[in-house]
Coordinates of C-alpha atoms in Angstrom, one line a residue:
M241 CA 0.1 -0.2 0.1
L242 CA 0.9 3.6 -0.6
R243 CA 1.6 5.6 2.6
V244 CA 2.7 9.2 3.4
V245 CA 4.5 10.4 6.3
K246 CA 4.9 14.2 7.1
V247 CA 8.0 15.3 9.0
R248 CA 9.0 18.8 9.8
L249 CA 12.3 20.3 8.7
Y250 CA 14.9 22.6 10.1
P251 CA 17.2 24.3 7.4
N252 CA 19.8 26.7 8.6
T253 CA 20.3 29.7 6.7
Q254 CA 22.1 28.5 3.6
Q255 CA 19.5 25.8 3.2
K256 CA 16.7 27.9 3.4
Q257 CA 18.4 29.9 0.6
L258 CA 18.8 27.3 -1.4
L259 CA 15.3 26.1 -1.1
E260 CA 13.9 29.7 -1.8
Q261 CA 15.7 29.5 -5.0
S262 CA 14.4 26.2 -5.9
F263 CA 10.8 27.6 -5.3
G264 CA 11.5 30.5 -7.4
N265 CA 12.9 28.3 -10.2
C266 CA 9.9 25.8 -9.9
R267 CA 7.2 28.5 -10.0
W268 CA 8.9 30.6 -12.9
L269 CA 9.1 27.3 -15.0
W270 CA 5.3 26.6 -14.1
N271 CA 4.1 30.0 -15.1
Y272 CA 6.3 30.1 -18.4
S273 CA 4.9 26.6 -19.4
L274 CA 1.2 27.5 -18.7
N275 CA 1.8 30.7 -20.7
L276 CA 3.4 28.9 -23.5
M277 CA 0.6 26.5 -23.6
N278 CA -2.0 29.4 -24.0
E279 CA -0.2 31.1 -26.3
T280 CA 0.3 28.1 -28.7
Y281 CA -3.5 27.2 -28.1
K282 CA -4.4 30.6 -29.1
N283 CA -2.0 30.7 -32.4
T284 CA -2.4 27.1 -33.8
G285 CA -5.6 25.7 -31.9
K286 CA -3.5 22.9 -30.5
G287 CA -2.2 22.2 -27.3
L288 CA 1.4 21.2 -25.7
S289 CA 1.6 18.5 -23.6
G290 CA 3.8 18.1 -20.4
Y291 CA 6.4 16.0 -22.3
E292 CA 6.7 18.4 -25.1
V293 CA 7.2 21.3 -22.4
K294 CA 10.1 19.2 -20.5
K295 CA 12.2 19.1 -23.6
L296 CA 12.8 22.7 -23.6
I297 CA 14.1 23.0 -20.0
P298 CA 18.2 22.4 -21.7
S299 CA 17.6 25.3 -23.8
L300 CA 16.1 27.2 -21.0
K301 CA 19.0 26.5 -18.8
K302 CA 21.1 28.2 -21.3
E303 CA 19.4 30.8 -21.6
H304 CA 18.7 31.5 -17.9
E305 CA 21.9 30.5 -15.8
W306 CA 20.0 30.4 -12.6
L307 CA 17.7 27.4 -13.5
K308 CA 21.0 25.2 -13.2
L309 CA 20.9 26.1 -9.0
T310 CA 17.9 23.7 -8.9
Y311 CA 17.8 20.1 -9.3
S312 CA 17.1 19.0 -12.7
Q313 CA 14.4 16.4 -11.9
C314 CA 12.5 18.9 -9.7
L315 CA 12.0 21.0 -13.3
Q316 CA 11.1 18.1 -14.9
Q317 CA 8.5 17.1 -12.5
V318 CA 6.7 20.8 -12.6
C319 CA 6.2 20.0 -16.7
L320 CA 4.7 16.7 -16.0
N321 CA 2.6 18.0 -12.9
L322 CA 1.3 20.7 -15.4
G323 CA 0.4 18.0 -17.9
V324 CA -1.7 16.3 -15.1
A325 CA -3.2 19.2 -14.3
F326 CA -4.6 19.8 -17.8
N327 CA -5.9 16.2 -17.8
N328 CA -7.7 16.8 -14.6
F329 CA -9.1 20.0 -16.2
F330 CA -10.4 18.1 -19.6
E331 CA -12.2 15.4 -17.1
K332 CA -13.8 17.9 -15.4
R333 CA -12.2 17.2 -12.2
T334 CA -10.7 20.6 -11.3
K335 CA -10.7 24.0 -12.8
Y336 CA -8.2 25.5 -15.2
P337 CA -4.6 25.7 -14.1
R338 CA -3.6 28.9 -12.6
F339 CA -0.3 30.7 -12.4
K340 CA 1.5 30.5 -9.3
S341 CA 2.2 33.3 -7.0
K342 CA 5.3 34.0 -4.7
H343 CA 2.8 34.7 -1.8
G344 CA 1.6 31.9 0.2
K345 CA 2.5 28.2 -0.1
Q346 CA 5.7 27.1 -1.9
S347 CA 6.5 23.5 -3.0
I348 CA 8.8 21.3 -4.9
Q349 CA 8.8 17.8 -5.8
Y350 CA 11.8 15.4 -5.6
P351 CA 10.8 12.0 -7.6
Q352 CA 14.0 10.4 -6.3
N353 CA 17.6 10.2 -4.8
V354 CA 16.2 11.2 -1.5
T355 CA 17.7 9.5 1.7
I356 CA 15.7 9.0 4.8
L357 CA 18.3 9.4 7.8
K358 CA 17.6 9.0 11.6
Q359 CA 17.7 12.5 12.1
G360 CA 17.2 14.3 8.7
L361 CA 16.9 14.1 5.0
K362 CA 19.6 14.3 2.3
L363 CA 17.9 16.4 -0.5
P364 CA 19.9 16.8 -4.0
K365 CA 21.7 19.9 -4.1
I366 CA 20.4 20.9 -0.7
G367 CA 22.6 18.6 1.6
E368 CA 21.4 16.9 4.8
V369 CA 18.2 19.2 6.5
K370 CA 17.6 18.2 9.8
A371 CA 14.2 16.9 10.3
I372 CA 12.0 15.3 13.0
V373 CA 11.0 11.8 11.7
H374 CA 8.4 10.5 14.0
R375 CA 7.4 7.5 12.1
L376 CA 9.3 4.7 10.5
V377 CA 9.6 5.0 6.9
E378 CA 10.2 1.2 5.4
G379 CA 9.6 0.6 1.6
K380 CA 10.3 2.2 -1.5
I381 CA 10.1 5.8 -1.5
K382 CA 8.1 7.2 -4.6
T383 CA 8.0 10.9 -4.2
V384 CA 9.2 13.7 -1.4
T385 CA 7.2 16.9 -1.4
V386 CA 9.0 19.9 0.4
S387 CA 6.9 22.7 1.1
K388 CA 6.6 26.1 2.9
N389 CA 3.6 27.6 4.5
Q390 CA 2.9 31.3 5.1
C391 CA 4.3 30.9 8.9
H392 CA 7.7 30.2 7.1
Q393 CA 7.9 26.4 8.4
Y394 CA 9.2 23.6 6.1
F395 CA 7.7 20.2 6.0
A396 CA 8.5 17.1 4.0
S397 CA 5.8 14.7 2.7
I398 CA 7.3 11.1 1.9
L399 CA 5.2 9.1 -0.2
F400 CA 6.4 5.2 0.0
E401 CA 5.2 2.1 -0.7
D402 CA 5.4 -0.4 2.3
S403 CA 5.0 -3.7 0.1
Q404 CA 2.0 -4.9 2.2
E405 CA -1.5 -5.8 0.5
K406 CA -4.5 -4.1 1.3
P407 CA -6.8 -5.9 3.7
A408 CA -9.8 -7.3 2.7
E409 CA -12.9 -5.7 3.6
R410 CA -15.2 -7.5 6.3
T411 CA -18.6 -6.7 7.0
D412 CA -18.9 -8.9 10.2
G413 CA -19.0 -6.8 13.5
K414 CA -20.3 -3.7 14.7
A415 CA -22.1 -0.9 12.5
I416 CA -22.6 2.4 13.3
G417 CA -24.3 5.4 11.6
I418 CA -23.2 8.9 11.6
D419 CA -25.1 12.2 11.4
V420 CA -23.3 15.2 11.4
G421 CA -24.4 18.6 12.4
L422 CA -23.4 22.1 13.9
T423 CA -24.7 22.3 17.6
H424 CA -22.9 18.7 17.8
F425 CA -20.3 17.9 15.6
C426 CA -21.6 14.3 14.8
I427 CA -24.0 12.1 16.4
T428 CA -23.7 8.0 16.5
S429 CA -26.6 5.6 16.1
D430 CA -26.0 4.2 19.6
G431 CA -26.6 7.6 20.9
S432 CA -23.5 9.3 21.5
K433 CA -23.0 12.9 20.8
F434 CA -19.8 14.9 20.3
D435 CA -19.7 18.5 20.9
N436 CA -18.8 20.8 17.9
P437 CA -15.2 22.3 19.4
K438 CA -15.6 25.6 17.6
F439 CA -11.9 26.8 17.3
L440 CA -12.2 29.5 15.0
T441 CA -14.8 31.0 17.4
K442 CA -12.4 30.2 20.3
Y443 CA -9.5 32.2 18.5
E444 CA -11.8 34.9 16.9
N445 CA -10.9 37.6 19.0
N446 CA -7.2 36.9 18.6
L447 CA -7.5 36.8 15.2
K448 CA -9.6 40.0 14.9
W449 CA -6.7 42.2 16.9
K450 CA -4.1 40.5 14.5
Q451 CA -6.0 41.4 11.2
Q452 CA -6.6 45.0 12.5
Q453 CA -2.9 45.3 13.1
L454 CA -2.4 44.2 9.7
C455 CA -4.7 46.7 8.0
R456 CA -2.9 49.7 9.6
K457 CA 0.6 48.6 8.1
K458 CA 1.8 50.2 4.9
K459 CA 1.4 47.6 2.4
G460 CA 4.8 45.9 0.7
S461 CA 6.5 47.4 4.2
N462 CA 8.6 45.0 6.5
N463 CA 6.0 45.4 9.2
C464 CA 3.4 44.5 7.1
N465 CA 5.0 41.0 6.2
K466 CA 5.5 40.7 10.1
A467 CA 2.0 41.3 10.8
K468 CA 0.9 38.8 7.9
K469 CA 2.8 36.2 9.4
K470 CA 1.3 36.8 12.7
V471 CA -2.1 36.7 11.2
A472 CA -0.9 33.2 9.3
I473 CA 0.3 31.7 12.9
V474 CA -3.2 32.3 14.4
Y475 CA -4.9 30.7 11.5
R476 CA -2.2 27.8 11.6
K477 CA -3.3 27.3 15.0
I478 CA -6.8 26.9 14.2
A479 CA -6.2 24.5 11.6
N480 CA -3.9 22.2 14.0
C481 CA -6.1 22.1 16.6
R482 CA -9.3 21.1 14.2
E483 CA -6.9 18.5 12.2
D484 CA -6.0 17.0 15.9
F485 CA -9.6 16.9 17.1
L486 CA -10.6 15.2 13.8
H487 CA -7.8 12.7 13.9
K488 CA -8.3 11.5 17.2
L489 CA -12.2 11.3 16.8
S490 CA -11.9 9.5 13.4
R491 CA -9.4 7.0 15.1
R492 CA -11.8 6.4 17.6
I493 CA -14.8 5.7 15.8
V494 CA -12.8 3.3 13.4
D495 CA -11.4 1.4 16.1
E496 CA -14.5 0.6 17.8
N497 CA -16.6 -0.3 14.6
Q498 CA -16.3 -2.5 11.5
V499 CA -19.1 -0.8 9.4
I500 CA -19.2 3.1 9.4
V501 CA -22.1 4.7 7.2
T502 CA -22.1 8.4 6.7
E503 CA -24.1 10.8 4.6
N504 CA -22.5 12.3 1.1
L505 CA -22.9 16.0 1.7
N506 CA -22.5 18.7 -0.8
V507 CA -20.8 20.9 1.6
K508 CA -19.4 23.2 -1.4
R509 CA -23.2 23.9 -2.4
M510 CA -24.1 24.3 1.5
M511 CA -21.6 26.9 1.7
K512 CA -23.7 29.1 -0.4
N513 CA -25.8 29.8 2.5
H514 CA -24.6 32.8 3.9
C515 CA -26.4 32.5 7.4
L516 CA -24.6 29.3 7.8
A517 CA -21.4 29.5 5.6
K518 CA -19.3 30.7 8.4
A519 CA -20.3 27.7 10.6
I520 CA -20.3 25.2 8.2
G521 CA -16.7 26.5 6.8
Q522 CA -15.3 26.1 10.5
V523 CA -16.7 22.6 11.4
G524 CA -14.4 20.6 8.8
W525 CA -16.9 18.2 7.5
G526 CA -15.1 17.1 4.3
M527 CA -11.9 16.6 6.0
F528 CA -13.7 14.3 8.8
M529 CA -15.1 11.9 6.1
T530 CA -11.8 11.7 4.1
M531 CA -10.3 10.6 7.4
L532 CA -13.1 7.9 8.1
K533 CA -12.7 6.7 4.8
Y534 CA -9.0 6.0 4.1
K535 CA -8.4 4.9 7.8
A536 CA -11.4 2.4 7.5
E537 CA -9.9 1.2 4.2
N538 CA -6.4 0.5 5.8
E539 CA -7.9 -1.6 8.6
G540 CA -9.8 -3.7 6.5
K541 CA -13.3 -2.0 7.7
V542 CA -16.0 -1.0 5.2
Y543 CA -17.0 2.8 4.8
Q544 CA -20.1 3.3 3.2
E545 CA -22.0 6.6 1.9
V546 CA -25.7 7.0 1.7
D547 CA -27.3 9.5 -0.7
R548 CA -27.9 13.1 0.4
F549 CA -31.5 12.8 -0.6
F550 CA -32.3 9.7 1.6
P551 CA -34.7 11.2 4.2
S552 CA -32.9 10.2 7.4
S553 CA -34.3 13.0 9.8
K554 CA -38.1 13.0 8.4
T555 CA -38.1 8.8 8.9
G556 CA -39.1 7.4 12.2
H557 CA -36.7 4.2 12.5
I558 CA -39.7 2.2 14.6
C559 CA -42.4 2.3 12.2
L560 CA -40.8 4.1 9.1
N561 CA -43.6 6.8 9.2
Q562 CA -42.1 9.8 7.2
V563 CA -43.2 13.3 7.9
G564 CA -44.0 15.8 5.4
S565 CA -41.9 18.8 6.4
L566 CA -39.1 19.1 9.4
P567 CA -37.6 22.6 9.9
L568 CA -34.1 22.6 11.4
D569 CA -35.3 24.6 14.3
V570 CA -37.2 21.3 15.5
R571 CA -34.7 19.0 17.2
Q572 CA -37.5 16.5 18.4
W573 CA -40.8 15.3 16.6
T574 CA -43.4 12.7 17.7
C575 CA -44.8 10.2 15.3
E576 CA -48.3 10.7 14.5
N577 CA -48.4 6.7 13.8
C578 CA -46.6 5.1 16.9
Q579 CA -46.7 8.1 19.0
T580 CA -43.0 7.9 19.6
T581 CA -40.7 11.0 20.6
H582 CA -37.7 11.1 18.3
D583 CA -34.4 12.8 18.6
R584 CA -33.9 14.4 15.4
D585 CA -30.1 13.5 14.9
I586 CA -30.3 10.1 16.6
N587 CA -33.1 9.0 14.6
A588 CA -31.2 10.1 11.5
A589 CA -27.8 8.3 12.9
I590 CA -29.9 5.1 13.0
N591 CA -31.8 5.6 9.7
L592 CA -28.3 6.2 7.9
R593 CA -27.0 2.9 9.4
E594 CA -30.0 0.8 8.6
E595 CA -29.6 2.3 5.0
G596 CA -26.1 1.6 4.6
L597 CA -26.4 -2.1 5.9
R598 CA -29.4 -2.5 3.2
I599 CA -26.9 -1.1 0.4
L600 CA -24.3 -3.9 1.5
T601 CA -26.8 -6.7 1.8
C602 CA -28.5 -6.0 -1.7
G603 CA -25.1 -5.8 -3.2
T604 CA -25.5 -2.2 -4.6
R605 CA -22.5 -1.0 -3.1
D606 CA -21.5 1.9 -5.3
K607 CA -25.6 2.7 -5.9
A608 CA -26.6 5.0 -3.1
Y609 CA -30.2 5.1 -2.2
R610 CA -31.8 7.9 -4.1
Q611 CA -35.2 8.0 -4.6
T612 CA -37.1 9.2 -8.2
V613 CA -37.5 12.9 -7.2
S614 CA -39.8 15.7 -9.0
R615 CA -38.9 19.5 -9.0
I616 CA -41.0 21.7 -6.9
N617 CA -40.6 25.4 -6.2
R618 CA -37.1 27.2 -5.4
G619 CA -35.4 24.0 -7.0
R620 CA -35.9 21.8 -4.1
K621 CA -36.2 18.1 -4.4
K622 CA -39.1 16.1 -3.2
S623 CA -39.3 12.2 -3.2
T624 CA -42.4 10.9 -5.1
T625 CA -41.8 7.1 -4.5
T626 CA -43.0 4.2 -2.3
L627 CA -41.1 2.4 0.2
V628 CA -38.1 0.6 -1.1
S629 CA -38.4 -3.5 -1.2
G630 CA -35.1 -3.7 0.8
L631 CA -36.5 -2.5 3.9
W632 CA -39.5 -5.0 3.8
P633 CA -37.5 -7.6 5.6
M634 CA -36.8 -5.7 8.8
L635 CA -40.6 -4.4 8.5
Y636 CA -42.2 -7.9 8.3
A637 CA -39.8 -9.2 11.2
C638 CA -41.4 -6.4 13.6
V639 CA -44.9 -7.2 12.4
S640 CA -44.2 -10.9 13.0
A641 CA -43.3 -10.2 16.5
G642 CA -46.4 -7.9 17.0
T643 CA -44.3 -4.7 17.9
V644 CA -45.5 -2.7 15.1
H645 CA -48.4 -2.1 12.8
P646 CA -47.7 -3.1 9.2
V647 CA -47.3 0.5 7.5
A648 CA -46.3 1.5 3.8
F649 CA -46.1 4.9 2.3
D650 CA -48.0 6.5 -0.6
L651 CA -47.2 9.0 -2.9
N652 CA -48.4 11.6 -0.4
K653 CA -46.2 10.4 2.2
K654 CA -49.3 9.3 4.3
C655 CA -48.8 6.2 6.7
H656 CA -51.9 3.9 6.3
K657 CA -52.4 0.1 7.6
V658 CA -52.1 -2.6 5.0
P659 CA -52.8 -6.6 5.0
I660 CA -50.1 -8.5 6.7
P661 CA -48.5 -10.6 4.0
D662 CA -48.5 -14.2 4.2
T663 CA -45.2 -14.5 2.8
L664 CA -42.1 -12.3 2.6
S665 CA -41.7 -13.2 -1.2
Q666 CA -44.5 -11.4 -2.1
Y667 CA -42.5 -7.9 -1.2
Q668 CA -39.1 -9.0 -2.5

């Protein structure tokens, strides 16, 4: 399996100068190549590939002597990465490649010839750089990406192959459903609620003070650069606290469960709500889902997503009765059919767990539940389908035990009694 270890680098003054030179050369080559591709397409109607641009590097080194100060394979990797960026754009995975700026994050990539030492890394044309290698790196090193953030901190991301096979997924074990929110960060199907730490709100006053100081500085001056660094340090503190919280929570959930079911939220679209954009932006749902996914896959456990249009909050998990509307301010609601009072979040987590298990049982792993929908006012979607057949086994078991009345859904979402089936095969 491919694994990544990110270590902190502590270069000396001379090594910092060499790294800054490499950052600048790679950034200049990226911008030059991107501009060349744009001009070539405008003039000829045909584009250039990354390999064609890479052939121009020897002639560019003769014209610009300072390019020789950077390791040659780092320059070659820039052209290849630009070609990959265009491929991702044409396949509609990312936006059009943009020009890089000397402000903000900087990075270079070493495809080979990097040696891992006990207390450092040996980089070509840089030398031995002091580093804290907190994890053992065993296997073939693929690439090493050296980066610098706005706080002037240096890191190295080591991608290596540990020559171990990916464990096979197993579904035998405890299953859990996870529903995310803003008041509570996440709610599980077993009734656990984890509070939202709100790190941005915690450091908001400090951030406000640093940004006010930055606004009073003359743009481009040394004092302005110092103030920028102070603001970046506060943002880095917030990001570190959030990442630490998400890592610990995701590790706990993965260790305690075998099947993890979540909802595939469209966070980017949810951020367009100006009333909740700030709260959604600081909570980190997308990062949390990503951590759950890769940690579960590395452990041989199952991570399953349910479609965002599945009515998890509006459907009672006991009698499967679905209410017509449920505003966000309603945190508890009583079912009209079975008179059960449901906690909105816990009920949603239980329904997500049951739907995830249904998807795994029916063998439609990659096809999350999505109902046939019809458009109504304001672009909202409303379901118009009946109860899915995969839920009948669970309902039939409850009916046979005499715990609930048999129910079904019509097109108007009204719950009504139906005859008890003689055999389950009638509804399978």
